[in-house]
Coordinates of C-alpha atoms in Angstrom, one line a residue:
M10 CA 8.5 -16.7 10.4
L11 CA 6.5 -13.5 10.5
K12 CA 3.0 -13.0 12.0
G13 CA 2.1 -9.8 10.1
F14 CA 3.3 -6.7 8.3
C15 CA 2.0 -3.2 8.1
I16 CA 2.8 0.3 6.8
A17 CA 1.8 3.1 9.2
S18 CA 1.9 6.9 9.0
K19 CA 3.6 9.0 11.6
R20 CA 0.2 9.7 13.2
G21 CA -0.5 6.0 13.8
E22 CA -2.8 5.3 10.8
V23 CA -2.4 1.9 9.3
L24 CA -2.2 2.4 5.5
F25 CA -1.5 -1.2 4.5
L26 CA -1.9 -4.5 6.4
A27 CA -0.9 -8.1 5.7
L28 CA -1.5 -10.9 8.3
F29 CA 0.0 -14.4 7.9
E30 CA -2.0 -16.2 10.5
C31 CA -5.8 -16.6 10.1
N32 CA -6.6 -15.9 13.8
L33 CA -4.9 -12.5 13.9
T34 CA -6.5 -9.0 13.5
K35 CA -5.4 -5.4 13.0
A36 CA -5.1 -5.2 16.8
L37 CA -1.8 -7.1 16.5
F38 CA -0.1 -3.7 15.8
D39 CA -1.9 -1.7 18.5
P40 CA 1.0 -2.1 21.0
F41 CA 3.5 -0.9 18.4
L42 CA 1.4 2.2 17.5
T43 CA 0.9 3.0 21.1
E44 CA 4.7 2.8 21.8
V45 CA 5.5 5.0 18.9
S46 CA 3.0 7.7 19.8
S47 CA 3.8 7.7 23.6
S48 CA 7.6 7.3 23.5
P49 CA 9.0 10.5 25.3
H50 CA 12.4 10.1 23.7
G51 CA 11.4 9.8 20.0
D52 CA 11.1 6.5 18.2
P53 CA 11.7 3.3 20.1
P54 CA 14.6 1.0 19.1
P55 CA 14.3 -0.8 15.7
A56 CA 13.5 -4.1 17.5
F57 CA 11.5 -4.3 20.8
S58 CA 8.9 -6.5 22.5
K59 CA 5.6 -5.3 23.9
G60 CA 2.3 -7.0 24.7
G61 CA 3.9 -10.4 24.1
H62 CA 4.9 -9.6 20.5
N63 CA 8.3 -8.9 18.9
Y64 CA 8.3 -5.8 16.7
V65 CA 10.9 -4.9 14.1
Y66 CA 10.5 -1.8 12.0
V67 CA 12.3 0.8 9.8
F68 CA 11.3 4.4 9.2
R69 CA 11.4 5.4 5.6
D70 CA 9.7 8.2 3.6
D71 CA 7.9 9.4 6.8
L72 CA 6.3 5.9 7.1
Y73 CA 6.8 3.0 9.5
W74 CA 7.4 -0.4 7.8
V75 CA 6.6 -2.8 10.6
T76 CA 6.6 -6.6 11.1
V77 CA 5.9 -8.9 13.9
V78 CA 8.4 -11.8 14.3
T79 CA 7.2 -15.1 15.7
A80 CA 9.1 -16.0 19.0
G81 CA 11.5 -18.9 18.6
S82 CA 11.2 -19.0 14.8
L83 CA 14.2 -19.3 12.5
T84 CA 13.7 -15.7 11.4
E85 CA 14.1 -14.5 15.0
Q86 CA 17.2 -16.7 15.4
C87 CA 18.8 -15.1 12.3
G88 CA 18.7 -11.8 14.2
H89 CA 16.9 -8.5 13.9
I90 CA 19.5 -7.1 11.5
F91 CA 18.3 -9.6 8.9
V92 CA 14.7 -8.5 9.4
V93 CA 15.6 -4.8 9.2
E94 CA 17.5 -5.4 6.0
A95 CA 14.6 -7.3 4.6
L96 CA 12.2 -4.5 5.4
S97 CA 14.6 -2.0 3.8
Q98 CA 14.6 -4.1 0.7
V99 CA 10.8 -4.2 0.7
H100 CA 10.8 -0.4 0.9
R101 CA 13.2 -0.1 -2.0
V102 CA 11.1 -2.5 -4.1
C103 CA 7.9 -0.5 -3.4
R104 CA 9.7 2.8 -4.1
S105 CA 11.1 1.4 -7.4
L106 CA 7.7 0.1 -8.6
C107 CA 5.3 2.8 -7.1
G108 CA 7.4 5.9 -7.4
A109 CA 7.2 8.5 -4.6
L110 CA 5.9 7.0 -1.4
T111 CA 3.3 9.0 0.4
Q112 CA 0.1 8.2 2.4
H113 CA -1.9 8.7 -0.9
S114 CA 0.4 6.6 -3.1
I115 CA 0.4 3.7 -0.6
T116 CA -3.5 3.6 -0.4
A117 CA -3.7 4.0 -4.2
N118 CA -1.4 1.1 -4.8
T119 CA -2.7 -1.4 -2.3
T120 CA -3.2 -4.1 -4.9
L121 CA 0.4 -3.6 -6.2
I122 CA 1.9 -3.6 -2.7
T123 CA -0.1 -6.8 -1.9
E124 CA 1.6 -8.5 -4.8
I125 CA 5.0 -7.3 -3.6
I126 CA 4.4 -8.6 -0.1
H127 CA 3.1 -11.9 -1.5
E128 CA 6.4 -12.3 -3.4
T129 CA 8.7 -11.1 -0.6
M130 CA 6.9 -12.5 2.5
S131 CA 5.2 -15.5 1.2
G132 CA 3.2 -17.1 4.0
G133 CA 5.3 -15.1 6.5
F134 CA 8.7 -16.4 5.3
L135 CA 11.0 -13.7 4.1
Q136 CA 12.2 -13.9 0.5
V137 CA 15.0 -11.5 -0.3
Q138 CA 14.4 -10.1 -3.8
S139 CA 15.4 -7.2 -6.0
P140 CA 13.1 -5.0 -8.1
E141 CA 14.5 -6.5 -11.4
K142 CA 13.7 -10.1 -10.3
L143 CA 10.3 -9.2 -9.0
Q144 CA 9.1 -7.2 -12.0
A145 CA 8.3 -10.4 -14.0
H146 CA 6.0 -11.7 -11.2
I147 CA 4.1 -8.4 -10.7
Y148 CA 0.9 -8.0 -12.8
S149 CA -0.6 -4.8 -11.4
K150 CA 0.1 -1.4 -12.8
P151 CA 1.2 1.3 -10.4
V152 CA -1.1 4.3 -9.8
A153 CA 1.0 7.4 -10.2
A154 CA 1.4 9.5 -7.0
R155 CA -0.1 12.9 -7.3
E156 CA 3.1 14.7 -6.5
T157 CA 4.7 13.5 -9.8
A158 CA 2.1 15.3 -11.9
A159 CA 3.6 18.7 -11.1
L160 CA 6.8 17.7 -12.7
T161 CA 5.6 15.6 -15.6
S162 CA 2.3 17.2 -16.8
S163 CA 3.7 20.7 -17.4
P164 CA 6.9 20.7 -19.5
G165 CA 9.2 23.6 -18.7
L166 CA 7.6 24.1 -15.3
F167 CA 11.0 24.2 -13.6
G168 CA 12.8 25.6 -16.5
L169 CA 13.4 22.1 -17.8
E170 CA 13.2 20.9 -21.3
K171 CA 10.6 18.2 -22.2
S172 CA 13.3 15.5 -22.2
A173 CA 14.4 16.2 -18.6
P174 CA 13.6 13.5 -16.0
S175 CA 10.4 14.2 -14.0
M176 CA 12.2 14.3 -10.6
A177 CA 15.4 12.9 -9.1
A178 CA 13.3 10.9 -6.7
Q179 CA 11.4 9.2 -9.5
Q180 CA 14.2 7.8 -11.5
S181 CA 15.4 4.2 -10.9
A182 CA 19.0 4.1 -9.7
M183 CA 19.6 1.2 -12.1
I184 CA 19.1 3.4 -15.2
V185 CA 22.1 5.6 -15.9
D186 CA 22.4 7.5 -19.1
T187 CA 26.1 8.0 -19.6
G188 CA 25.3 10.8 -22.2
K189 CA 23.8 13.1 -19.5
R190 CA 25.8 15.9 -18.0
E191 CA 23.3 17.1 -15.4
L192 CA 22.9 17.6 -11.7
Y193 CA 19.5 17.6 -10.0
V194 CA 18.7 18.9 -6.5
D195 CA 15.1 18.6 -5.3
V196 CA 13.6 20.1 -2.2
V197 CA 10.3 18.3 -1.6
E198 CA 7.9 19.1 1.3
K199 CA 4.8 17.3 2.4
V200 CA 2.0 19.1 4.4
W201 CA -0.4 17.6 7.0
A202 CA -2.8 20.2 8.5
S203 CA -6.1 20.7 10.1
V204 CA -7.7 24.1 9.4
G205 CA -10.6 25.8 11.2
C206 CA -13.6 27.4 9.5
E207 CA -12.0 30.9 9.7
G208 CA -8.8 29.8 8.1
T209 CA -7.0 29.3 11.4
V210 CA -4.4 26.6 11.4
I211 CA -5.3 24.3 14.3
R212 CA -2.4 22.0 13.7
A213 CA 0.1 21.6 11.0
E214 CA 3.1 19.3 10.3
V215 CA 5.5 19.9 7.4
T216 CA 8.3 17.4 6.6
G217 CA 10.9 18.0 3.9
T218 CA 13.5 16.1 2.0
I219 CA 16.5 17.4 0.1
L220 CA 17.4 14.9 -2.7
M221 CA 20.3 14.9 -5.2
R222 CA 21.0 13.0 -8.3
C223 CA 24.2 13.4 -10.3
F224 CA 24.8 12.4 -14.0
L225 CA 28.5 13.6 -14.2
P226 CA 31.5 11.4 -14.8
G227 CA 33.8 10.6 -11.9
N228 CA 32.9 11.3 -8.3
P229 CA 33.0 15.1 -7.9
N230 CA 32.6 16.5 -4.4
L231 CA 29.3 18.5 -4.0
I232 CA 29.0 21.5 -1.7
L233 CA 25.5 22.8 -1.2
T234 CA 24.8 26.1 0.6
L235 CA 21.4 26.8 2.0
N236 CA 19.8 30.1 3.1
T237 CA 19.0 28.8 6.6
P238 CA 20.7 26.4 9.0
L239 CA 19.7 22.7 9.1
S240 CA 19.5 22.6 12.9
S241 CA 17.0 21.5 15.5
T242 CA 18.8 23.5 18.2
P243 CA 16.6 26.5 19.3
H244 CA 18.2 29.9 18.8
E245 CA 18.1 32.6 21.5
G246 CA 16.2 35.8 20.8
F247 CA 14.5 36.5 17.5
S248 CA 15.3 34.3 14.5
V249 CA 14.4 34.9 10.8
G250 CA 15.6 31.4 9.8
T251 CA 13.5 28.2 9.5
R252 CA 12.9 26.6 12.9
M253 CA 13.1 22.8 12.8
S254 CA 12.3 20.2 15.4
E255 CA 14.0 17.2 13.7
V256 CA 16.9 17.0 11.3
E257 CA 18.4 13.8 9.9
L258 CA 21.4 13.8 7.5
G259 CA 22.0 11.3 4.9
G260 CA 24.9 8.9 4.9
G261 CA 28.2 10.5 4.1
V262 CA 26.8 14.0 4.3
N263 CA 28.9 16.5 6.2
L264 CA 27.5 19.7 7.8
A265 CA 29.5 23.0 8.0
E266 CA 29.0 26.8 8.1
G267 CA 26.7 26.6 11.1
G268 CA 24.5 24.1 9.4
R269 CA 24.0 26.0 6.2
Q270 CA 26.5 24.0 4.1
L271 CA 26.1 20.3 3.1
S272 CA 28.9 18.4 1.4
L273 CA 29.4 14.9 0.1
V274 CA 31.0 12.8 -2.6
T275 CA 28.5 12.1 -5.5
L276 CA 27.9 8.8 -7.1
P277 CA 27.0 8.9 -10.8
G278 CA 23.4 8.0 -11.4
Q279 CA 22.6 7.4 -7.7
E280 CA 19.8 9.1 -5.9
I281 CA 21.1 10.4 -2.6
T282 CA 19.1 11.8 0.3
L283 CA 21.0 14.7 1.6
A284 CA 18.7 15.5 4.6
R285 CA 15.3 15.1 6.0
Y286 CA 13.7 17.6 8.3
T287 CA 10.5 18.5 10.2
L288 CA 9.4 22.1 10.9
S289 CA 9.1 23.0 14.5
P290 CA 5.5 23.3 15.8
D291 CA 6.2 27.0 16.7
H292 CA 7.4 27.8 13.2
P293 CA 4.8 30.1 11.5
H294 CA 3.2 27.7 9.1
L295 CA 2.2 29.5 5.9
L296 CA 0.0 27.1 4.0
P297 CA -0.1 27.5 0.2
F298 CA -3.9 28.0 0.0
T299 CA -6.7 29.6 2.0
L300 CA -10.3 28.4 1.5
S301 CA -13.3 30.3 2.5
A302 CA -16.9 28.9 2.2
S303 CA -20.5 29.9 2.8
T304 CA -23.9 28.5 2.1
Q305 CA -27.2 30.2 1.4
Q306 CA -30.7 29.2 0.6
L307 CA -31.9 29.8 -3.0
T308 CA -35.3 28.0 -2.9
P309 CA -37.0 25.9 -0.3
S310 CA -35.4 22.9 -1.9
D311 CA -32.1 24.2 -3.3
G312 CA -29.1 25.7 -1.6
E313 CA -25.9 27.3 -2.9
L314 CA -22.3 26.5 -1.8
R315 CA -19.9 29.4 -2.4
L316 CA -16.2 28.6 -2.4
K317 CA -13.2 30.9 -2.7
L318 CA -9.7 29.5 -2.9
T319 CA -6.8 32.0 -2.6
S320 CA -3.2 31.1 -3.4
N321 CA -0.6 32.4 -0.9
T322 CA 2.5 31.3 -2.8
G323 CA 3.1 34.6 -4.7
M324 CA 3.9 35.4 -8.3
G325 CA 6.1 33.1 -10.3
T326 CA 4.7 29.9 -8.7
V327 CA 2.1 27.6 -10.1
A328 CA -0.1 24.8 -8.8
P329 CA -0.5 22.2 -11.6
N330 CA -3.3 20.5 -9.7
V331 CA -5.5 21.6 -6.8
T332 CA -8.5 19.5 -5.8
F333 CA -11.1 20.1 -3.1
R334 CA -13.3 17.2 -2.1
T335 CA -16.3 17.2 0.1
T336 CA -19.7 15.5 0.6
A337 CA -22.9 17.1 -0.4
P338 CA -26.0 16.9 1.8
P339 CA -27.6 13.4 1.6
T340 CA -30.7 14.4 -0.3
T341 CA -28.8 16.2 -3.1
A342 CA -29.9 14.9 -6.4
A343 CA -27.7 17.0 -8.7
V344 CA -25.5 20.1 -8.9
M345 CA -25.1 23.1 -11.2
S346 CA -21.9 25.1 -11.1
Q347 CA -20.3 28.3 -12.2
T348 CA -16.6 29.2 -11.8
S349 CA -14.4 32.2 -12.2
G350 CA -10.6 32.7 -12.0
P351 CA -8.2 30.3 -13.7
R352 CA -9.5 29.0 -17.0
H353 CA -9.2 25.2 -16.3
Q354 CA -11.8 24.4 -13.6
T355 CA -14.2 21.5 -13.3
V356 CA -16.9 20.7 -10.7
S357 CA -18.1 17.1 -10.6
F358 CA -20.7 15.3 -8.5
N359 CA -21.2 11.6 -7.8
P360 CA -24.9 10.9 -6.9
T361 CA -24.0 7.5 -5.5
D362 CA -21.8 8.6 -2.6
K363 CA -22.8 12.3 -2.8
S364 CA -19.1 13.3 -3.3
L365 CA -18.4 16.7 -4.7
T366 CA -15.1 17.5 -6.4
W367 CA -13.7 20.9 -7.4
T368 CA -10.6 20.7 -9.5
I369 CA -8.3 23.5 -10.7
T370 CA -5.4 23.0 -13.0
D371 CA -2.6 25.5 -13.7
F372 CA -3.5 27.7 -10.8
P373 CA -1.1 30.7 -10.8
G374 CA 0.4 31.9 -7.5
G375 CA -1.1 35.0 -6.0
S376 CA -4.5 34.6 -7.7
Y377 CA -7.8 33.2 -6.5
A378 CA -10.6 31.0 -7.8
N379 CA -14.4 31.0 -7.1
A380 CA -16.9 28.3 -7.4
F381 CA -20.7 28.8 -7.1
I382 CA -22.4 25.4 -6.7
R383 CA -26.1 24.9 -6.7
L384 CA -27.2 21.9 -4.6
V385 CA -30.4 20.6 -6.1
D386 CA -32.9 19.1 -3.6
S387 CA -30.4 19.6 -0.8
G388 CA -33.1 20.9 1.6
G389 CA -32.4 24.6 1.0
N390 CA -30.8 25.4 4.3
A391 CA -28.5 22.4 4.5
V392 CA -24.8 23.1 5.1
V393 CA -21.5 21.5 4.0
E394 CA -19.4 21.0 7.1
S395 CA -15.9 20.0 6.0
G396 CA -13.7 18.8 3.1
E397 CA -10.2 17.8 2.1
L398 CA -7.8 19.9 0.0
E399 CA -5.2 18.2 -2.2
F400 CA -2.5 20.2 -4.0
E401 CA 0.8 20.3 -5.7
V402 CA 2.8 23.6 -5.8
S403 CA 6.0 24.0 -7.8
R404 CA 8.8 26.6 -7.2
W405 CA 7.7 27.0 -3.6
V406 CA 8.0 25.3 -0.2
C407 CA 6.3 26.1 3.1
S408 CA 9.6 26.4 5.1
G409 CA 11.1 29.0 2.8
L410 CA 14.2 26.9 2.5
R411 CA 16.3 27.8 -0.6
V412 CA 19.5 26.5 -2.2
E413 CA 21.7 29.5 -2.6
H414 CA 24.9 28.0 -4.1
V415 CA 25.9 24.7 -5.7
R416 CA 29.6 24.0 -6.2
L417 CA 31.3 20.9 -7.6
S418 CA 35.0 20.0 -7.1
P419 CA 36.7 19.4 -9.4
V420 CA 34.7 21.7 -11.6
P421 CA 33.1 19.6 -14.4
P422 CA 33.1 20.6 -18.1
S423 CA 31.1 23.8 -18.9
N424 CA 28.5 21.9 -21.0
F425 CA 26.5 20.6 -18.0
N426 CA 23.1 21.6 -16.7
K427 CA 22.3 22.2 -13.0
W428 CA 18.6 21.9 -11.9
I429 CA 17.3 23.1 -8.6
R430 CA 13.6 22.4 -8.1
Y431 CA 11.0 22.9 -5.3
L432 CA 7.8 21.1 -4.8
T433 CA 5.1 21.1 -2.0
T434 CA 2.4 18.5 -1.9
S435 CA -0.4 17.7 0.5
D436 CA -0.3 14.6 2.6
S437 CA -3.6 15.3 4.3
V438 CA -5.2 18.7 4.7
S439 CA -8.6 18.8 6.3
L440 CA -10.8 22.0 6.3
R441 CA -13.7 22.9 8.4
L442 CA -16.2 25.0 6.5
T443 CA -18.8 25.8 9.2

């Protein structure tokens, strides 16, 4: 039997929590989060005891999927491997029903995940299920993760036709179209950052995943050549390559050419994770956007917030969706706005919680956007201190990693398509404005 289950981020934030005993609280997972954050040798083993509790977890999609096993229960007697496999199954079900799993998609789909946990861990008893069997018992509709919009809302964004799948990571492995003759390679990076008021990056963390999905007959051997080595070993002297602190290869993936070449045997219709990596803290982090802000007094009662968002991604890239969220001064009754730059911009204000949202769609790389927002009844000299930036950028990744060559052996028929796509999304980017 299980005492509780939670999904936590790499920074120790509990995104989802389910407790199976009425006398338990969120503090049940504090020893686990402390062990993860303080372990000097990376993550602890997949099963360990601390603070009188038995923890079993898996690390998937940059998230910890954790459960607490009751001592002496039948579940504990079955062994930790059984619990690990059950957690992996829960992750697969959530990924199948929710799509891409990020901090935002987990919090947006809390109701759906609650139903999944109710079906797979009813009362703390593990129920091994598959997505197909669970689908009939799930009534909630998934809330689409923001990173999918970049690939679905703008046809042709990656040079794809409208009929092309949105992303290799978004397609169920159970659906295989035998008529396809296509190969997809996706490089997806997530950004977490804290930025000072002058645009100085105080702290940043970038994690990336290289995904592949093949729709070719047989099991051709794939050889992928990158422009930089996938290695966490520091290089002597000056290095122009991407510096990484963590690299994890997928199952069956072989590394050659000094870390620049990945090879494996493809499986038709199957999504395969070739590698996961984390940029080194000393790698120069170029964030896709820079935001500058200032406030000034217009009248004794009204103030003006001026925002300028600059794209650092260069020509040929596009951000299908960029959103800046902040909170207006508490006395603000309404806002009036004027924008310049990209054509599709909106500024909205919620008088209930004083939330202020600036949204830009189809933001070209190398350009900038301005917003002049009048804060009515804000007190005149009131200031806006901080905000959150959410974005999706296609054809660009922070690390500069690129796929230089893709080779298949044996060579498939000439009438097949090869898609290489790049996407950068925000996980959590906080900005100080003053």
